CSV table of C-alpha atoms in Angstrom, one decimal:
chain,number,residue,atom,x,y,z
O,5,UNK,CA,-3.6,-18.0,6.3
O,6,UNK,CA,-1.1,-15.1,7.0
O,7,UNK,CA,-0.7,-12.5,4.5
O,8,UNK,CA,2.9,-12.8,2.8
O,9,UNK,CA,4.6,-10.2,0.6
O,10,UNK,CA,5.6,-11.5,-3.2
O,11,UNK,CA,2.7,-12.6,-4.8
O,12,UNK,CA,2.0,-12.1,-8.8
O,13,UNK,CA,-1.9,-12.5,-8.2
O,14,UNK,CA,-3.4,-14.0,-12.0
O,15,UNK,CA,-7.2,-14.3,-12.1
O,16,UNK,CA,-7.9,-18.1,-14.3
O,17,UNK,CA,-11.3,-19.4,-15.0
O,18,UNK,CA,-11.0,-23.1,-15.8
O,19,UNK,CA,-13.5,-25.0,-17.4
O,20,UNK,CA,-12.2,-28.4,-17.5
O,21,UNK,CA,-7.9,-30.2,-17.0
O,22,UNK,CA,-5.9,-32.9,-18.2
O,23,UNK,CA,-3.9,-34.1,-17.3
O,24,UNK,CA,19.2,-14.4,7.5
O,25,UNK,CA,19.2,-16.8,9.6
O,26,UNK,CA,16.3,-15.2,11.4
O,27,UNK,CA,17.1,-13.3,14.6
O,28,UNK,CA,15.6,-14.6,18.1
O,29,UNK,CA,13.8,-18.0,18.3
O,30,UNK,CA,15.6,-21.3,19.6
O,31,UNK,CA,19.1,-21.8,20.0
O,32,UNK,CA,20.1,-24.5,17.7
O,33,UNK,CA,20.8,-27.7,19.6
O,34,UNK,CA,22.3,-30.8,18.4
O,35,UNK,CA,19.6,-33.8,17.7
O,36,UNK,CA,19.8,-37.5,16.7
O,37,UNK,CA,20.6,-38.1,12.7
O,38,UNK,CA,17.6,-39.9,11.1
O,39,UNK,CA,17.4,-42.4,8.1
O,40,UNK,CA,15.4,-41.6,5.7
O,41,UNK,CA,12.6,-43.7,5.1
O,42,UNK,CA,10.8,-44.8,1.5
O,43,UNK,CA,7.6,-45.3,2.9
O,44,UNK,CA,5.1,-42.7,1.7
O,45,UNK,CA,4.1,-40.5,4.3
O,46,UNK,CA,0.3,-40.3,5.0
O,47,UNK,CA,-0.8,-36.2,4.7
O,48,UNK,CA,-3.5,-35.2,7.2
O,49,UNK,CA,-6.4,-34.0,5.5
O,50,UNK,CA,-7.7,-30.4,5.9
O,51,UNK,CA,-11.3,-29.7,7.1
O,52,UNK,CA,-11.5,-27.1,4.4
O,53,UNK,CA,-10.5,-29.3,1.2
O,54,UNK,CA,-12.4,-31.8,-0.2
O,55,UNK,CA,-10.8,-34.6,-2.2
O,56,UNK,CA,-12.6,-35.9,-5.4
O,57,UNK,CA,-11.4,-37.5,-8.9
O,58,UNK,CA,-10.8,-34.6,-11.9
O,59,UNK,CA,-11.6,-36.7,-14.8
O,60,UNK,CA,-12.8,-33.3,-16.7
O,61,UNK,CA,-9.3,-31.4,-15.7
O,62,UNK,CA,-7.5,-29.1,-17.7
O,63,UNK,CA,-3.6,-28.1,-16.8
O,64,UNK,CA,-2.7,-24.3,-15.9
O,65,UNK,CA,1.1,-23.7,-17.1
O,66,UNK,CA,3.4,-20.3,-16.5
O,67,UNK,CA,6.2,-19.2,-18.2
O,68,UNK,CA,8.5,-16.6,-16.2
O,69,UNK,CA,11.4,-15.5,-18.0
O,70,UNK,CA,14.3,-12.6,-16.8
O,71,UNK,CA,15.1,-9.6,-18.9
O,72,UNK,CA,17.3,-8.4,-16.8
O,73,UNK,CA,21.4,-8.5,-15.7
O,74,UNK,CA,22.7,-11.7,-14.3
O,75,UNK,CA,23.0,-11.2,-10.5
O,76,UNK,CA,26.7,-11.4,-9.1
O,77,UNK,CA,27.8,-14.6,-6.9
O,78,UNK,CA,28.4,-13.9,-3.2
O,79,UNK,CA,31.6,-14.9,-2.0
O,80,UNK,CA,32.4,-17.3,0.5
O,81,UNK,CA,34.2,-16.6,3.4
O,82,UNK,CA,37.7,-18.0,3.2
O,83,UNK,CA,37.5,-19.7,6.8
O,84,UNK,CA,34.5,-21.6,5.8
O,85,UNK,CA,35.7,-22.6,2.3
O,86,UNK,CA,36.7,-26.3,3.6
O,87,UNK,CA,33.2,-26.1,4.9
O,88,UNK,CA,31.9,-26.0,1.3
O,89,UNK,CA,34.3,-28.4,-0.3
O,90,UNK,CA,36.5,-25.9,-1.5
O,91,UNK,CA,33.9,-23.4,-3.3
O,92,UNK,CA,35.1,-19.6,-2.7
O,93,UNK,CA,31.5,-18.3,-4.1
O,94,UNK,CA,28.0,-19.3,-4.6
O,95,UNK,CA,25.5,-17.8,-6.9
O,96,UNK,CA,23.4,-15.2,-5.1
O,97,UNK,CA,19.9,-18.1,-4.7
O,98,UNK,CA,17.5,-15.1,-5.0
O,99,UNK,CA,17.5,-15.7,-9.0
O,100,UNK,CA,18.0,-18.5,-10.9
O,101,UNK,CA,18.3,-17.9,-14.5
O,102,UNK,CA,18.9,-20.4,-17.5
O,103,UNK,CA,20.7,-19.3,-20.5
O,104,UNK,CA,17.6,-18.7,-21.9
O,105,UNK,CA,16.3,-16.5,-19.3
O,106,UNK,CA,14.2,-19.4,-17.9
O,107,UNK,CA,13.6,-18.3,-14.2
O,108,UNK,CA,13.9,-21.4,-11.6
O,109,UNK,CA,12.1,-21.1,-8.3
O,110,UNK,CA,8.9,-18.7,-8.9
O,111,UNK,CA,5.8,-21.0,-7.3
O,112,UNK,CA,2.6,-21.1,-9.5
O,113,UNK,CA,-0.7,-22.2,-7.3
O,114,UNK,CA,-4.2,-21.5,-7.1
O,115,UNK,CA,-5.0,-19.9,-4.3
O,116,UNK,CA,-9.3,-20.3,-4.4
O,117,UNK,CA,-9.8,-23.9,-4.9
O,118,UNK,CA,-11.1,-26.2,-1.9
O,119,UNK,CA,-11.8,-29.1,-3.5
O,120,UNK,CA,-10.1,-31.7,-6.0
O,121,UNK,CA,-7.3,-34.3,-6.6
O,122,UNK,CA,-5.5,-35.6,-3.3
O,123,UNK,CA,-2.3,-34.5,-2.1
O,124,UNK,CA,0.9,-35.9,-3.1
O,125,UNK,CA,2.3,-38.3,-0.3
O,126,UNK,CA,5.9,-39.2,0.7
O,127,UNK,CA,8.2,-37.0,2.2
O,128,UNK,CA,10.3,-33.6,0.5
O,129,UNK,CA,13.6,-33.6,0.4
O,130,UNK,CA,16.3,-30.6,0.7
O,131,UNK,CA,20.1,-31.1,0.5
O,132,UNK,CA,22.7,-28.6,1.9
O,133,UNK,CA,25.8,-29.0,-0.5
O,134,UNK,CA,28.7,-26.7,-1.4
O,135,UNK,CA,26.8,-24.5,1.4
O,136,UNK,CA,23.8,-23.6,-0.3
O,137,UNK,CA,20.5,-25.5,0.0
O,138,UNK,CA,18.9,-27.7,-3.0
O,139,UNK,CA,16.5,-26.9,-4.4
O,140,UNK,CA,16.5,-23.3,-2.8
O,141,UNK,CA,12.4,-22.8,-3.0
O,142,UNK,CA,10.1,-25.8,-2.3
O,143,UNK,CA,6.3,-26.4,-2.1
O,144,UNK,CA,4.7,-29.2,-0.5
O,145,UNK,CA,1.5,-29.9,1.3
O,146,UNK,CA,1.1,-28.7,4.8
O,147,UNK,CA,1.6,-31.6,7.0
O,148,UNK,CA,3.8,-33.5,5.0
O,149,UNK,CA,7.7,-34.2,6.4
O,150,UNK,CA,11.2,-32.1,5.3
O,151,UNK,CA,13.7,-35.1,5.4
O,152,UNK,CA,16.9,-32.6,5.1
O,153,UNK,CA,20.3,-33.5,4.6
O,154,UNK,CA,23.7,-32.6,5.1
O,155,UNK,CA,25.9,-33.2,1.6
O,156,UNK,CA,29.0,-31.5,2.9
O,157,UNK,CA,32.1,-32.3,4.9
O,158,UNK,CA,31.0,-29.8,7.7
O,159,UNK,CA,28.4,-29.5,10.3
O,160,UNK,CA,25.7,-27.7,9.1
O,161,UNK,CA,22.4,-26.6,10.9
O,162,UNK,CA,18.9,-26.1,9.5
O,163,UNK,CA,16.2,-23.5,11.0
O,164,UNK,CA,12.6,-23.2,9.8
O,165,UNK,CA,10.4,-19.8,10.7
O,166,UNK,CA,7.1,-19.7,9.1
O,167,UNK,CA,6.9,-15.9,7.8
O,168,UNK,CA,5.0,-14.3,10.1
O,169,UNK,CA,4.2,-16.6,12.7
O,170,UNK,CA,5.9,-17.3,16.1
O,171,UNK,CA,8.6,-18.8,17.8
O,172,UNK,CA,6.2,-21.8,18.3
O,173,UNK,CA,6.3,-22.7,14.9
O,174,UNK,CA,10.2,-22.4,14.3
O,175,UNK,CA,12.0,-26.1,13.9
O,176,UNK,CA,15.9,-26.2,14.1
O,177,UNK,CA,18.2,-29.2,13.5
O,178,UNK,CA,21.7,-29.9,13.6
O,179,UNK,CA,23.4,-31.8,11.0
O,180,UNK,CA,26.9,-33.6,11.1
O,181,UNK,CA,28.5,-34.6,7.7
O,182,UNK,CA,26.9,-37.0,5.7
O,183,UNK,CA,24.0,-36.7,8.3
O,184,UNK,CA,20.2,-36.3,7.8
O,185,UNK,CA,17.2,-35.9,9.5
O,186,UNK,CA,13.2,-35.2,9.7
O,187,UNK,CA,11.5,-31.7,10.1
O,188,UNK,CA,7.9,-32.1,11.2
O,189,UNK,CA,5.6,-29.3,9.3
O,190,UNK,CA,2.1,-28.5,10.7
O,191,UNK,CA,-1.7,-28.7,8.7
O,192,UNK,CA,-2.3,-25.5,10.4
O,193,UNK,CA,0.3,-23.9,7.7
O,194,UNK,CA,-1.5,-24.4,5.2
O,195,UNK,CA,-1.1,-21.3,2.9
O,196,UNK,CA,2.1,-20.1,4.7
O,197,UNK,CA,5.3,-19.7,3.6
O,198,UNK,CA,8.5,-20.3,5.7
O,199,UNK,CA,12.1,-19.0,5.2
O,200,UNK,CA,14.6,-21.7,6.0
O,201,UNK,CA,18.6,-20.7,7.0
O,202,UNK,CA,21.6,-22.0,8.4
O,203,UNK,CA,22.5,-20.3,11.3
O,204,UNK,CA,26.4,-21.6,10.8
O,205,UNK,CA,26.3,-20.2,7.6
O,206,UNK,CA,24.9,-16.5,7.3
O,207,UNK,CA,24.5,-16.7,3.7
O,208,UNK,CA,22.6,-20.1,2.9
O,209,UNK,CA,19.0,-19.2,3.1
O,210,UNK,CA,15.4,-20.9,1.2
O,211,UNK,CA,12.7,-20.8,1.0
O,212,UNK,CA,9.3,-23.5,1.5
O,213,UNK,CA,5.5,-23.1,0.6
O,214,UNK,CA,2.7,-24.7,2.3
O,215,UNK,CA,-0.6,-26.2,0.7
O,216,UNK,CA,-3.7,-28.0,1.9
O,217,UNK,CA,-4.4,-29.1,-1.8
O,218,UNK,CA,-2.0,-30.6,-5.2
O,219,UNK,CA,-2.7,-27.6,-7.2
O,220,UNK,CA,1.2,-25.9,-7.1
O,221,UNK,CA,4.3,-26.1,-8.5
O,222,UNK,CA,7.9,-24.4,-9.2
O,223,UNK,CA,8.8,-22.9,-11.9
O,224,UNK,CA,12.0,-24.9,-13.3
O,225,UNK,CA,13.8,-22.9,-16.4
O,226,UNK,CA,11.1,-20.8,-16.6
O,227,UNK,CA,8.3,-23.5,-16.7
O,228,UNK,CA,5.2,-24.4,-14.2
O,229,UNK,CA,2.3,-26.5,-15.0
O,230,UNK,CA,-0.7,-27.4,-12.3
O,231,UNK,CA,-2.4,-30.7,-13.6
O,232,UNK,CA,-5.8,-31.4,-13.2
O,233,UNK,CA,-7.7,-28.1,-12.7
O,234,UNK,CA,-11.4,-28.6,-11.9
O,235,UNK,CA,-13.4,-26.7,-14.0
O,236,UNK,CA,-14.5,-23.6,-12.8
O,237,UNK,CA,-12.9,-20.0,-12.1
O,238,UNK,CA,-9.9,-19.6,-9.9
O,239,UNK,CA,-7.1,-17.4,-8.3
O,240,UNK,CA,-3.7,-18.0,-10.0
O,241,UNK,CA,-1.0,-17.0,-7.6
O,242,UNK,CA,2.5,-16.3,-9.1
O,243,UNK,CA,5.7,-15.7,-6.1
O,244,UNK,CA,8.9,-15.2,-6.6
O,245,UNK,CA,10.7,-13.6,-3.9
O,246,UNK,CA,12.8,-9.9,-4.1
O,247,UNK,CA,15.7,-10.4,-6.8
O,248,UNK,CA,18.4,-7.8,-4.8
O,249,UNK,CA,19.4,-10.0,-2.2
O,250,UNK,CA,22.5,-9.2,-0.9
O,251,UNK,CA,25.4,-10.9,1.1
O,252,UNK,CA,28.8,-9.2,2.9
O,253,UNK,CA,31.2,-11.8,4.1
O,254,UNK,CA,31.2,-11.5,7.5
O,255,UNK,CA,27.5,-9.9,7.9
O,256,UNK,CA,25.0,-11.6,10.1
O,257,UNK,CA,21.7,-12.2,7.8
O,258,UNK,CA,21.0,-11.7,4.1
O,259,UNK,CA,19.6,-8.6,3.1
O,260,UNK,CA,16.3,-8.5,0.9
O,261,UNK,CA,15.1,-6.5,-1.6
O,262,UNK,CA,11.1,-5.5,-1.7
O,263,UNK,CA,8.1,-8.2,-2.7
O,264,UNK,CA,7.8,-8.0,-6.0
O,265,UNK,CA,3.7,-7.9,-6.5
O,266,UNK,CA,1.6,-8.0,-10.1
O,267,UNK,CA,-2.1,-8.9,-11.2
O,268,UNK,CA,-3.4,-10.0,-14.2
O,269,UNK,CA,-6.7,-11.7,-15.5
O,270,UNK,CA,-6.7,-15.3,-17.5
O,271,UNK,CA,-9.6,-17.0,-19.0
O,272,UNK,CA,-9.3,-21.0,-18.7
O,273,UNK,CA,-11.9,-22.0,-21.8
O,274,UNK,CA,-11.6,-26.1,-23.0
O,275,UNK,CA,-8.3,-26.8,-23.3
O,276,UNK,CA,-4.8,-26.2,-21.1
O,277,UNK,CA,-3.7,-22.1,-20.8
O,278,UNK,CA,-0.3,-20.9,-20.8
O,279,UNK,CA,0.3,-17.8,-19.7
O,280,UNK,CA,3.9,-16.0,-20.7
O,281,UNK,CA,5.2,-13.2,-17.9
O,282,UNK,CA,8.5,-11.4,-18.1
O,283,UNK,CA,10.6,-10.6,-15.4
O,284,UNK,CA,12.1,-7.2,-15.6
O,285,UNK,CA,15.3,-6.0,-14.3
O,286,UNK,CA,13.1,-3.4,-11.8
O,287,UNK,CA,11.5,-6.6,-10.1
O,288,UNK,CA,8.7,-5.7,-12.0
O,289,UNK,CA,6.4,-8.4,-14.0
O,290,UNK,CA,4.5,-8.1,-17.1
């Protein structure tokens, strides 16, 4: 597992649950379109997890909500406006805020526990429309597929870099209108997180998180629950990625701010845990 920058580290004892564009690397090249398939996708399993029922689970649930100024849109460039059916700005993706501060796209996981429910199967899905990619933050098991697709009326391009790893494990597609295709993701990245662009369009970036067990999720309006925590005491990881990212019209990657990093403790006694942070306008959270 590779150390990466933006983690809120939250120590939980559980005791029962219920329920820009990155630089170098390939040159994109055009590939084959794909049809999606509905067929679950098997998951590999990892040496180091161990799959077993949690009848005795309880659930592990965070609440991250911003105190600070809404973040300006970036504009879009006026030569690629046709590209994004029209749209001349996009909201700056680094935060995602609700009216009720609600912060979308902070991932919640435990980062200690090797053994417990079994993976989701079937594949993720990401769509790139009105040039920004939905949802902007994933998590899904190491392994599993990326089906991407291409919701606009342009070309667009996807490229994969696992955060500090190496060209090896970059994957770039190409993606004609309406298209969509498959991105292969390894066991090995297990832990990892990897930052996905288009290099077409310098200010679409996301972002994708990697686990070898079921025990994540993403925030959405402020709101993450894990399900079926084994009892015992465990690491509660909390990311959200540097909330100054900037974009100039015309520039060649998106600039980001610094990792935003916190600890707290948690006790998990005999029934579910909430545990309420705040997001504060100095990337700060308490």
């Amino acid at each position: 597992m590779r150390l990466v920058p933006g983690f809120l580290v939250v120590l939980a004892a559980s005791a029962g649950c219920h329920g820009a564009p990155g630089s170098g690397g390939p040159t994109p090249t055009p590939t084959s379109t794909a049809t999606p398939t509905a067929t679950p996708t098997p998951i590999p399993t990892s040496s180091t997890y161990r799959v077993r029922p949690v009848p005795d689970g309880h659930a592990v649930e965070v609440h991250l909500v911003y105190a600070g100024k809404p973040r300006s849109p970036w504009p879009i460039p006026a030569t690629f406006a046709s590209h994004c059916g029209g749209a001349t700005e996009t909201p700056n993706p680094s935060l995602d805020v609700d009216a009720k501060g609600g912060v979308t796209g902070a991932v919640a996981f435990l980062d200690d526990l090797h053994e417990g429910e079994a993976l989701p199967t079937g594949d993720v899905v990401q769509d790139q429309k009105g040039c920004a990619f939905s949802p902007h933050v994933l998590a899904m098991p190491a392994g599993a597929k990326l089906r991407v697709t291409n919701g606009d009326s342009a070309n667009h391009a996807v490229r994969l870099d696992v955060v500090g790893g190496s060209d090896a494990d970059s994957v770039v597609k190409m993606l004609p209108p309406g298209g969509a295709d498959t991105l292969a993701t390894s066991p090995a990245w297990a832990g990892d997180v990897a930052r996905i662009t288009c290099p077409i369009h310098s200010w679409m970036f996301a972002w994708a998180h990697f686990f070898e067990h079921p025990y994540y999720a993403v925030t959405h309006a402020g709101v993450a629950r894990i399900e079926k925590v084994p009892p015992g005491k465990w690491h509660l990881s909390v990311w959200h990625e540097a909330l100054d990212a900037s974009y100039t019209p015309g520039a060649t990657a998106v600039a980001e701010g610094p990792p935003i990093r916190a600890r707290f403790d948690v006790t998990v006694a005999d029934r579910d845990v909430v545990k309420t942070l705040t997001l504060r306008e100095d990337g700060t959270i308490r």
